[in-house]
């Protein structure tokens, strides 16, 4: 007899098959710039000089107007990112206009540029949520993110956001790797001393720059330690959660986050990159088959409705690695962002590590 979890995951699998036929855009990411004042070793976007110029303010205004015409803004959330989005000189021109049009929006940032004045302007521009990256205690954070003094600046930025008392969710995100996992307990005490709304703890992903640092990838023991840590804190009532990254198996699914595993790419989520390219999740490797078009050449709605075929079928369906796996219905090949498109297999799979 199937467990409640298994029945729930069966229902989710059926729902996702429906979304492949009729996707439902919920999150639209805008990558305002690839410029950044940090140089994080694990950057998924790689934040290297980009091909093509950044979209102009007028182009963003047109995009925002068209998306408002084509989609229900009550069901859509703008996710602002970079690079460091606050390095875009016209940041408040773009997001102020989005606010005028009625968009709800949040931002991912390193927070080093968030003074009291900036926090106030963010509130005035309608920002509702924010996720700030803290990747270790002071020395570790600065070393991993390549900015001396970055930890202190980020912590000041977090406090400025808290003091503004205007945001629905001030979140901290921590990327855990083999070097900083030993700081989890100390970091917990730091986070518990802040008036943040949630702490999102995720693993280092085998993507972007991190591929150059295999020695920093988590080991099997590290993963078990990480997931036990998150589970323990959640059972104790703390707002700690694992990210949306991977299928965790029948025991841990539903234990480390408030939902069961699904990859949102191309069914709930799309992104417009700094140069106008359109894709799904911004952490997905940027290559011809993952780029679905360019906003300078087509209306976003047309790209969303007529492309994204790659993201609207199970990754496992054509993968030799996944063929015959008893978890394929619930895992579906795992995440697009960590998929090896050359080998047609996942770069990270927890089968054999967390479950059989």
JSON list of N, CA and C in Angstrom, two decimals, residues 156-197:
[
{"chain": "A", "resi": 156, "resn": "UNK", "atom": "N", "xyz": [25.06, 44.54, 7.34]},
{"chain": "A", "resi": 156, "resn": "UNK", "atom": "CA", "xyz": [24.48, 45.88, 7.49]},
{"chain": "A", "resi": 156, "resn": "UNK", "atom": "C", "xyz": [23.28, 46.04, 6.56]},
{"chain": "A", "resi": 157, "resn": "UNK", "atom": "N", "xyz": [23.43, 45.53, 5.33]},
{"chain": "A", "resi": 157, "resn": "UNK", "atom": "CA", "xyz": [22.32, 45.61, 4.39]},
{"chain": "A", "resi": 157, "resn": "UNK", "atom": "C", "xyz": [21.09, 44.87, 4.88]},
{"chain": "A", "resi": 158, "resn": "UNK", "atom": "N", "xyz": [21.29, 43.68, 5.44]},
{"chain": "A", "resi": 158, "resn": "UNK", "atom": "CA", "xyz": [20.16, 42.91, 5.99]},
{"chain": "A", "resi": 158, "resn": "UNK", "atom": "C", "xyz": [19.48, 43.69, 7.10]},
{"chain": "A", "resi": 159, "resn": "UNK", "atom": "N", "xyz": [20.28, 44.27, 8.00]},
{"chain": "A", "resi": 159, "resn": "UNK", "atom": "CA", "xyz": [19.67, 45.03, 9.10]},
{"chain": "A", "resi": 159, "resn": "UNK", "atom": "C", "xyz": [18.92, 46.24, 8.59]},
{"chain": "A", "resi": 160, "resn": "UNK", "atom": "N", "xyz": [19.43, 46.89, 7.55]},
{"chain": "A", "resi": 160, "resn": "UNK", "atom": "CA", "xyz": [18.72, 48.03, 6.98]},
{"chain": "A", "resi": 160, "resn": "UNK", "atom": "C", "xyz": [17.39, 47.60, 6.39]},
{"chain": "A", "resi": 161, "resn": "UNK", "atom": "N", "xyz": [17.35, 46.43, 5.76]},
{"chain": "A", "resi": 161, "resn": "UNK", "atom": "CA", "xyz": [16.09, 45.90, 5.23]},
{"chain": "A", "resi": 161, "resn": "UNK", "atom": "C", "xyz": [15.11, 45.60, 6.37]},
{"chain": "A", "resi": 162, "resn": "UNK", "atom": "N", "xyz": [15.61, 44.99, 7.44]},
{"chain": "A", "resi": 162, "resn": "UNK", "atom": "CA", "xyz": [14.75, 44.66, 8.58]},
{"chain": "A", "resi": 162, "resn": "UNK", "atom": "C", "xyz": [14.20, 45.94, 9.21]},
{"chain": "A", "resi": 163, "resn": "UNK", "atom": "N", "xyz": [15.07, 46.92, 9.38]},
{"chain": "A", "resi": 163, "resn": "UNK", "atom": "CA", "xyz": [14.67, 48.16, 10.04]},
{"chain": "A", "resi": 163, "resn": "UNK", "atom": "C", "xyz": [13.63, 48.94, 9.24]},
{"chain": "A", "resi": 164, "resn": "UNK", "atom": "N", "xyz": [13.60, 48.73, 7.93]},
{"chain": "A", "resi": 164, "resn": "UNK", "atom": "CA", "xyz": [12.62, 49.44, 7.11]},
{"chain": "A", "resi": 164, "resn": "UNK", "atom": "C", "xyz": [11.20, 49.00, 7.42]},
{"chain": "A", "resi": 165, "resn": "UNK", "atom": "N", "xyz": [11.04, 47.76, 7.89]},
{"chain": "A", "resi": 165, "resn": "UNK", "atom": "CA", "xyz": [9.73, 47.21, 8.32]},
{"chain": "A", "resi": 165, "resn": "UNK", "atom": "C", "xyz": [8.68, 47.33, 7.22]},
{"chain": "A", "resi": 166, "resn": "UNK", "atom": "N", "xyz": [9.09, 47.04, 5.99]},
{"chain": "A", "resi": 166, "resn": "UNK", "atom": "CA", "xyz": [8.16, 47.23, 4.87]},
{"chain": "A", "resi": 166, "resn": "UNK", "atom": "C", "xyz": [8.03, 45.99, 3.99]},
{"chain": "A", "resi": 167, "resn": "UNK", "atom": "N", "xyz": [8.77, 44.92, 4.29]},
{"chain": "A", "resi": 167, "resn": "UNK", "atom": "CA", "xyz": [8.86, 43.80, 3.37]},
{"chain": "A", "resi": 167, "resn": "UNK", "atom": "C", "xyz": [8.20, 42.55, 3.96]},
{"chain": "A", "resi": 168, "resn": "UNK", "atom": "N", "xyz": [7.56, 41.79, 3.08]},
{"chain": "A", "resi": 168, "resn": "UNK", "atom": "CA", "xyz": [6.84, 40.60, 3.52]},
{"chain": "A", "resi": 168, "resn": "UNK", "atom": "C", "xyz": [7.79, 39.48, 3.96]},
{"chain": "A", "resi": 169, "resn": "UNK", "atom": "N", "xyz": [8.94, 39.38, 3.29]},
{"chain": "A", "resi": 169, "resn": "UNK", "atom": "CA", "xyz": [9.86, 38.30, 3.62]},
{"chain": "A", "resi": 169, "resn": "UNK", "atom": "C", "xyz": [11.29, 38.76, 3.36]},
{"chain": "A", "resi": 170, "resn": "UNK", "atom": "N", "xyz": [12.07, 38.84, 4.43]},
{"chain": "A", "resi": 170, "resn": "UNK", "atom": "CA", "xyz": [13.50, 39.07, 4.32]},
{"chain": "A", "resi": 170, "resn": "UNK", "atom": "C", "xyz": [14.16, 37.72, 4.58]},
{"chain": "A", "resi": 171, "resn": "UNK", "atom": "N", "xyz": [14.74, 37.16, 3.53]},
{"chain": "A", "resi": 171, "resn": "UNK", "atom": "CA", "xyz": [15.31, 35.81, 3.58]},
{"chain": "A", "resi": 171, "resn": "UNK", "atom": "C", "xyz": [16.82, 35.87, 3.42]},
{"chain": "A", "resi": 172, "resn": "UNK", "atom": "N", "xyz": [17.51, 34.95, 4.08]},
{"chain": "A", "resi": 172, "resn": "UNK", "atom": "CA", "xyz": [18.94, 34.74, 3.83]},
{"chain": "A", "resi": 172, "resn": "UNK", "atom": "C", "xyz": [19.09, 33.38, 3.15]},
{"chain": "A", "resi": 173, "resn": "UNK", "atom": "N", "xyz": [19.92, 33.34, 2.12]},
{"chain": "A", "resi": 173, "resn": "UNK", "atom": "CA", "xyz": [20.24, 32.09, 1.43]},
{"chain": "A", "resi": 173, "resn": "UNK", "atom": "C", "xyz": [21.71, 31.77, 1.64]},
{"chain": "A", "resi": 174, "resn": "UNK", "atom": "N", "xyz": [21.99, 30.53, 2.03]},
{"chain": "A", "resi": 174, "resn": "UNK", "atom": "CA", "xyz": [23.36, 30.08, 2.24]},
{"chain": "A", "resi": 174, "resn": "UNK", "atom": "C", "xyz": [23.66, 28.88, 1.35]},
{"chain": "A", "resi": 175, "resn": "UNK", "atom": "N", "xyz": [24.72, 28.98, 0.56]},
{"chain": "A", "resi": 175, "resn": "UNK", "atom": "CA", "xyz": [25.18, 27.87, -0.27]},
{"chain": "A", "resi": 175, "resn": "UNK", "atom": "C", "xyz": [26.22, 27.09, 0.54]},
{"chain": "A", "resi": 176, "resn": "UNK", "atom": "N", "xyz": [25.91, 25.83, 0.82]},
{"chain": "A", "resi": 176, "resn": "UNK", "atom": "CA", "xyz": [26.79, 25.01, 1.65]},
{"chain": "A", "resi": 176, "resn": "UNK", "atom": "C", "xyz": [27.71, 24.17, 0.76]},
{"chain": "A", "resi": 177, "resn": "UNK", "atom": "N", "xyz": [29.00, 24.21, 1.07]},
{"chain": "A", "resi": 177, "resn": "UNK", "atom": "CA", "xyz": [29.98, 23.40, 0.35]},
{"chain": "A", "resi": 177, "resn": "UNK", "atom": "C", "xyz": [30.82, 22.62, 1.35]},
{"chain": "A", "resi": 178, "resn": "UNK", "atom": "N", "xyz": [31.77, 21.84, 0.86]},
{"chain": "A", "resi": 178, "resn": "UNK", "atom": "CA", "xyz": [32.56, 20.98, 1.74]},
{"chain": "A", "resi": 178, "resn": "UNK", "atom": "C", "xyz": [33.41, 21.78, 2.72]},
{"chain": "A", "resi": 179, "resn": "UNK", "atom": "N", "xyz": [33.74, 23.04, 2.37]},
{"chain": "A", "resi": 179, "resn": "UNK", "atom": "CA", "xyz": [34.58, 23.85, 3.24]},
{"chain": "A", "resi": 179, "resn": "UNK", "atom": "C", "xyz": [33.80, 24.57, 4.33]},
{"chain": "A", "resi": 180, "resn": "UNK", "atom": "N", "xyz": [32.58, 25.00, 4.04]},
{"chain": "A", "resi": 180, "resn": "UNK", "atom": "CA", "xyz": [31.86, 25.80, 5.04]},
{"chain": "A", "resi": 180, "resn": "UNK", "atom": "C", "xyz": [30.80, 25.03, 5.82]},
{"chain": "A", "resi": 181, "resn": "UNK", "atom": "N", "xyz": [30.62, 23.73, 5.53]},
{"chain": "A", "resi": 181, "resn": "UNK", "atom": "CA", "xyz": [29.57, 22.98, 6.22]},
{"chain": "A", "resi": 181, "resn": "UNK", "atom": "C", "xyz": [29.82, 22.91, 7.72]},
{"chain": "A", "resi": 182, "resn": "UNK", "atom": "N", "xyz": [31.08, 23.02, 8.13]},
{"chain": "A", "resi": 182, "resn": "UNK", "atom": "CA", "xyz": [31.39, 22.99, 9.55]},
{"chain": "A", "resi": 182, "resn": "UNK", "atom": "C", "xyz": [30.94, 24.23, 10.30]},
{"chain": "A", "resi": 183, "resn": "UNK", "atom": "N", "xyz": [30.49, 25.27, 9.58]},
{"chain": "A", "resi": 183, "resn": "UNK", "atom": "CA", "xyz": [30.03, 26.50, 10.21]},
{"chain": "A", "resi": 183, "resn": "UNK", "atom": "C", "xyz": [28.52, 26.57, 10.37]},
{"chain": "A", "resi": 184, "resn": "UNK", "atom": "N", "xyz": [27.81, 25.49, 10.01]},
{"chain": "A", "resi": 184, "resn": "UNK", "atom": "CA", "xyz": [26.35, 25.53, 10.03]},
{"chain": "A", "resi": 184, "resn": "UNK", "atom": "C", "xyz": [25.79, 25.90, 11.39]},
{"chain": "A", "resi": 185, "resn": "UNK", "atom": "N", "xyz": [26.30, 25.29, 12.45]},
{"chain": "A", "resi": 185, "resn": "UNK", "atom": "CA", "xyz": [25.75, 25.57, 13.77]},
{"chain": "A", "resi": 185, "resn": "UNK", "atom": "C", "xyz": [26.02, 27.02, 14.19]},
{"chain": "A", "resi": 186, "resn": "UNK", "atom": "N", "xyz": [27.22, 27.52, 13.90]},
{"chain": "A", "resi": 186, "resn": "UNK", "atom": "CA", "xyz": [27.52, 28.92, 14.22]},
{"chain": "A", "resi": 186, "resn": "UNK", "atom": "C", "xyz": [26.68, 29.86, 13.37]},
{"chain": "A", "resi": 187, "resn": "UNK", "atom": "N", "xyz": [26.49, 29.51, 12.10]},
{"chain": "A", "resi": 187, "resn": "UNK", "atom": "CA", "xyz": [25.64, 30.35, 11.25]},
{"chain": "A", "resi": 187, "resn": "UNK", "atom": "C", "xyz": [24.20, 30.36, 11.74]},
{"chain": "A", "resi": 188, "resn": "UNK", "atom": "N", "xyz": [23.73, 29.21, 12.22]},
{"chain": "A", "resi": 188, "resn": "UNK", "atom": "CA", "xyz": [22.37, 29.16, 12.76]},
{"chain": "A", "resi": 188, "resn": "UNK", "atom": "C", "xyz": [22.22, 30.15, 13.90]},
{"chain": "A", "resi": 189, "resn": "UNK", "atom": "N", "xyz": [23.21, 30.23, 14.78]},
{"chain": "A", "resi": 189, "resn": "UNK", "atom": "CA", "xyz": [23.12, 31.17, 15.89]},
{"chain": "A", "resi": 189, "resn": "UNK", "atom": "C", "xyz": [23.09, 32.61, 15.40]},
{"chain": "A", "resi": 190, "resn": "UNK", "atom": "N", "xyz": [23.83, 32.88, 14.32]},
{"chain": "A", "resi": 190, "resn": "UNK", "atom": "CA", "xyz": [23.79, 34.22, 13.74]},
{"chain": "A", "resi": 190, "resn": "UNK", "atom": "C", "xyz": [22.40, 34.52, 13.18]},
{"chain": "A", "resi": 191, "resn": "UNK", "atom": "N", "xyz": [21.85, 33.59, 12.42]},
{"chain": "A", "resi": 191, "resn": "UNK", "atom": "CA", "xyz": [20.54, 33.80, 11.80]},
{"chain": "A", "resi": 191, "resn": "UNK", "atom": "C", "xyz": [19.44, 33.89, 12.85]},
{"chain": "A", "resi": 192, "resn": "UNK", "atom": "N", "xyz": [19.57, 33.09, 13.89]},
{"chain": "A", "resi": 192, "resn": "UNK", "atom": "CA", "xyz": [18.56, 33.12, 14.96]},
{"chain": "A", "resi": 192, "resn": "UNK", "atom": "C", "xyz": [18.57, 34.45, 15.68]},
{"chain": "A", "resi": 193, "resn": "UNK", "atom": "N", "xyz": [19.70, 35.16, 15.63]},
{"chain": "A", "resi": 193, "resn": "UNK", "atom": "CA", "xyz": [19.79, 36.46, 16.27]},
{"chain": "A", "resi": 193, "resn": "UNK", "atom": "C", "xyz": [19.31, 37.60, 15.40]},
{"chain": "A", "resi": 194, "resn": "UNK", "atom": "N", "xyz": [18.97, 37.30, 14.15]},
{"chain": "A", "resi": 194, "resn": "UNK", "atom": "CA", "xyz": [18.43, 38.32, 13.25]},
{"chain": "A", "resi": 194, "resn": "UNK", "atom": "C", "xyz": [16.92, 38.18, 13.14]},
{"chain": "A", "resi": 195, "resn": "UNK", "atom": "N", "xyz": [16.25, 39.25, 12.87]},
{"chain": "A", "resi": 195, "resn": "UNK", "atom": "CA", "xyz": [14.79, 39.20, 12.72]},
{"chain": "A", "resi": 195, "resn": "UNK", "atom": "C", "xyz": [14.42, 38.94, 11.26]},
{"chain": "A", "resi": 196, "resn": "UNK", "atom": "N", "xyz": [15.04, 37.90, 10.69]},
{"chain": "A", "resi": 196, "resn": "UNK", "atom": "CA", "xyz": [14.71, 37.53, 9.31]},
{"chain": "A", "resi": 196, "resn": "UNK", "atom": "C", "xyz": [13.50, 36.60, 9.32]},
{"chain": "A", "resi": 197, "resn": "UNK", "atom": "N", "xyz": [12.89, 36.45, 8.16]},
{"chain": "A", "resi": 197, "resn": "UNK", "atom": "CA", "xyz": [11.68, 35.63, 8.06]},
{"chain": "A", "resi": 197, "resn": "UNK", "atom": "C", "xyz": [11.98, 34.18, 7.70]}
]
